[in-house]
Short mmCIF file of C-alpha atoms in Angstrom, two decimals:
data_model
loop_
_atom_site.label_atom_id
_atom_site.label_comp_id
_atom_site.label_asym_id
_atom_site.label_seq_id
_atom_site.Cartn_x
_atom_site.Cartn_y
_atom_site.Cartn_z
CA UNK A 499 0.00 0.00 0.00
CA UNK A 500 1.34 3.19 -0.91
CA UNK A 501 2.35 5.58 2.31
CA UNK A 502 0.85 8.36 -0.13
CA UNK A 503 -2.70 7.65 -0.28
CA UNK A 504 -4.78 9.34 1.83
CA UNK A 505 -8.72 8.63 3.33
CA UNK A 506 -9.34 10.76 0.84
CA UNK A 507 -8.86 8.93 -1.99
CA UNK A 508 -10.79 5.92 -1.43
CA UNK A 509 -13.89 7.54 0.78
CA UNK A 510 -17.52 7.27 -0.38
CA UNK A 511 -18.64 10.92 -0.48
CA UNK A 512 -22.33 10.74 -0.18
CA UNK A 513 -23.49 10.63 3.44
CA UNK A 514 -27.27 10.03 4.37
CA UNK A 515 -28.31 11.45 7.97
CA UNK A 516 -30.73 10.21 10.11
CA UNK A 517 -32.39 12.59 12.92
CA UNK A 518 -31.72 11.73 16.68
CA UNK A 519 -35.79 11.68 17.32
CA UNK A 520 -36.19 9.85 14.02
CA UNK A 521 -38.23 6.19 15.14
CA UNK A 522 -35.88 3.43 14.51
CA UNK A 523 -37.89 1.76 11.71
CA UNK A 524 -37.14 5.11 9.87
CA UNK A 525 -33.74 4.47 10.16
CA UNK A 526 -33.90 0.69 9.31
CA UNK A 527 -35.91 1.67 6.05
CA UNK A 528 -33.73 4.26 5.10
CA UNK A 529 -30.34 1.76 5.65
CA UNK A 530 -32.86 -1.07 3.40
CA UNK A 531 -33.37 1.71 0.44
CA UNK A 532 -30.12 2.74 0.59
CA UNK A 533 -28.49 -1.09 1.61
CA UNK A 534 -25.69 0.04 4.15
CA UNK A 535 -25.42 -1.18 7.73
CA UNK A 536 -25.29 1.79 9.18
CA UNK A 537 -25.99 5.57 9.22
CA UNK A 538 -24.43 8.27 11.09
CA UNK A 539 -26.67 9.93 13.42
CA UNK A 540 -27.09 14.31 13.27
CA UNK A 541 -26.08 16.41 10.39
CA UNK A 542 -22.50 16.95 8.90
CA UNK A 543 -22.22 19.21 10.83
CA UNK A 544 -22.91 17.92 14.08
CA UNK A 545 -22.28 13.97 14.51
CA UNK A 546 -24.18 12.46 17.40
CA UNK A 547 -23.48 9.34 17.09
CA UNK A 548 -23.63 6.02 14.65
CA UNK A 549 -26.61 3.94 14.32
CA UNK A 550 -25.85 0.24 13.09
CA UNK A 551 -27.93 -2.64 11.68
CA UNK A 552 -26.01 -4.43 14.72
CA UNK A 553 -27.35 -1.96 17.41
CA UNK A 554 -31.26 -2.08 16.26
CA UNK A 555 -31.00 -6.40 16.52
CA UNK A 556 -29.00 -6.07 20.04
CA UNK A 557 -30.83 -2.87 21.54
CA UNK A 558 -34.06 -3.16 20.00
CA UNK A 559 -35.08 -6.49 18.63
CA UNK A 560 -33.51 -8.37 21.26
CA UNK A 561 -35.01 -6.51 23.40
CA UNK A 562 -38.47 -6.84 21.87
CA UNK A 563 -38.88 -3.07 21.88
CA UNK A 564 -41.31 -1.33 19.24
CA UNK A 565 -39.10 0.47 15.95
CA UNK A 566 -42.33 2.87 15.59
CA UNK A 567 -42.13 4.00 19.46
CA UNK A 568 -38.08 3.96 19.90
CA UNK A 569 -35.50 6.67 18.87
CA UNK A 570 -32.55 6.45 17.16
CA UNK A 571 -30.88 7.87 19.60
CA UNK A 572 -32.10 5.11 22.37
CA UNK A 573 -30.09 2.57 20.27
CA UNK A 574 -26.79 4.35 18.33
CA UNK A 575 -23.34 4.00 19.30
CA UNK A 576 -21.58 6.99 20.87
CA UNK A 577 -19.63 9.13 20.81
CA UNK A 578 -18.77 8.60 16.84
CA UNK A 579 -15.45 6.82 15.84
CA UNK A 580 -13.93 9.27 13.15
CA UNK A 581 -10.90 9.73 10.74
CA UNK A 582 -10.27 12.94 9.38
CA UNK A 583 -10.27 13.09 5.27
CA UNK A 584 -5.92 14.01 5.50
CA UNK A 585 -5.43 10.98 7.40
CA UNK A 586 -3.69 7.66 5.87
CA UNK A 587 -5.25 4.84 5.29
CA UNK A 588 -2.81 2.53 7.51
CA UNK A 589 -3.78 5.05 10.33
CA UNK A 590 -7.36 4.75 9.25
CA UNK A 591 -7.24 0.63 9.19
CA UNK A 592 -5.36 0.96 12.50
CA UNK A 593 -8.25 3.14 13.89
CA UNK A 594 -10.50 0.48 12.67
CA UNK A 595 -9.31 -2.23 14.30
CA UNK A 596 -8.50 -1.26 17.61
CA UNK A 597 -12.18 -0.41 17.88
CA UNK A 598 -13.38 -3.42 16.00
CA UNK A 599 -15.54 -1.30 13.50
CA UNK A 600 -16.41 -1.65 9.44
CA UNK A 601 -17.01 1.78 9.06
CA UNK A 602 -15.97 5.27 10.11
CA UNK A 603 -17.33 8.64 9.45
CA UNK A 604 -14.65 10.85 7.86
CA UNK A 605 -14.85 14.51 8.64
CA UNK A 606 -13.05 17.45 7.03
CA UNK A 607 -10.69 20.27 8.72
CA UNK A 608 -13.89 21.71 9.88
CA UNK A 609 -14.90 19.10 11.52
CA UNK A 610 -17.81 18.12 9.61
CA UNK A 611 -18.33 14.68 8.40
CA UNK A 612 -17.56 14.48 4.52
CA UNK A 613 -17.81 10.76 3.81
CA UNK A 614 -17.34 7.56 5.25
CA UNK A 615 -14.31 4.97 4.58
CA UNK A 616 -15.94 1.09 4.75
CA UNK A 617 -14.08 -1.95 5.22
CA UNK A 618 -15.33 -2.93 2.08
CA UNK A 619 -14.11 0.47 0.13
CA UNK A 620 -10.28 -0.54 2.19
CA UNK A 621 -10.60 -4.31 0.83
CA UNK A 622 -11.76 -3.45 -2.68
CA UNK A 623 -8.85 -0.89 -3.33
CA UNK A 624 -6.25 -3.16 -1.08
CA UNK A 625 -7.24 -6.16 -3.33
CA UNK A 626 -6.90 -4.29 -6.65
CA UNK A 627 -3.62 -2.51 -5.59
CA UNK A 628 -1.85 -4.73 -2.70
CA UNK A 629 -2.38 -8.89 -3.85
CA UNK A 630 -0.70 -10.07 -0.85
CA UNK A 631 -3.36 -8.95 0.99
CA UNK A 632 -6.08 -11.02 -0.13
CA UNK A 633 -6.00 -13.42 2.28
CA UNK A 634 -5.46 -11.65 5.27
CA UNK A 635 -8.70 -9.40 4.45
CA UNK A 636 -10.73 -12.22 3.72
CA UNK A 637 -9.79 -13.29 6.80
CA UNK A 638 -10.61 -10.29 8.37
CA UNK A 639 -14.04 -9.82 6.46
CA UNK A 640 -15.59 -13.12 7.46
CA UNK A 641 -14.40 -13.19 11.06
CA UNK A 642 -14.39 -9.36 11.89
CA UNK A 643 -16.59 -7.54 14.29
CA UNK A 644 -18.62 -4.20 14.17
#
C-alpha cells in the first residue's frame, strides 16, 4: 500500500443522515433503500453518534422493543469513531481495528463529516492494488466484528 494515499482517496462521499428523534424503523428503512449497515446519526455538521444494523438487533429487537415508538438515539453507538479526510489509510485501518468497527465517518478540517471509509471500500482498493493482501482481508471480512 502506498504511504501516499490518503482517506481521501478511497472515501464514499455521499453521506445520508438520520435525525436523533427519528423512530428506529425510519432508520432501518432508510439503511434497506439505501443497503448500508449503518448511518451516522445528526447532520455533517454535528455527529451524534452512529446507528448500526447491529445496534437495532442487540438494543431493540432483542429486546423486543417497538421500531415505531423507539428513537434512534435510544439505540446508536456513541460518541462517533472518526478519521479525518488528510489521514492515511494505515492510520485509518489501525483506527479500525482497535475499535473493532467496518465503518468510520470521515470529517473534514472543519470538523464536519464528509464521507465515510468502509471496510469494504479498504478491501476493494487493497485487493486491486496490494495482492498479498487477499488473504489476510478475507480473513478479516468473514471473522471481523462491528
Amino acid at each position: 500500500m502506498s504511504a501516499a494515499l490518503r482517506v481521501t482517496d478511497i472515501m464514499a462521499t455521499e453521506v445520508e443522515f438520520v435525525a436523533p428523534d427519528a423512530p428506529v424503523r425510519e432508520a432501518a428503512e432508510l439503511m434497506g433503500e439505501i443497503e448500508v449497515g449503518a448511518l451516522p446519526v445528526g447532520s455533517p455538521e454535528r455527529l451524534e453518534g452512529i446507528v448500526t444494523d447491529r445496534d437495532i438487533l442487540y438494543r431493540l429487537v432483542a429486546r423486543g422493543l417497538d421500531p415505531n415508538r423507539i428513537q434512534v438515539r435510544e439505540v446508536m453507538s456513541r460518541p462517533a469513531v472518526t478519521c479525518r479526510e488528510g489521514d492515511t489509510l494505515h492510520a485509518a485501518m489501525d483506527l479500525m481495528a482497535a475499535h473493532h468497527l467496518r465503518r468510520l465517518p470521515v470529517t473534514n478540517e472543519a470538523g464536519q463529516v464528509a464521507g465515510w471509509l468502509t471496510l469494504a471500500d479498504l478491501s476493494r482498493h487493497l485487493l486491486v492494488e496490494d495482492a498479498p493482501l487477499q488473504e489476510a482481508l478475507r480473513r478479516l471480512t468473514e471473522g471481523g466484528e462491528a
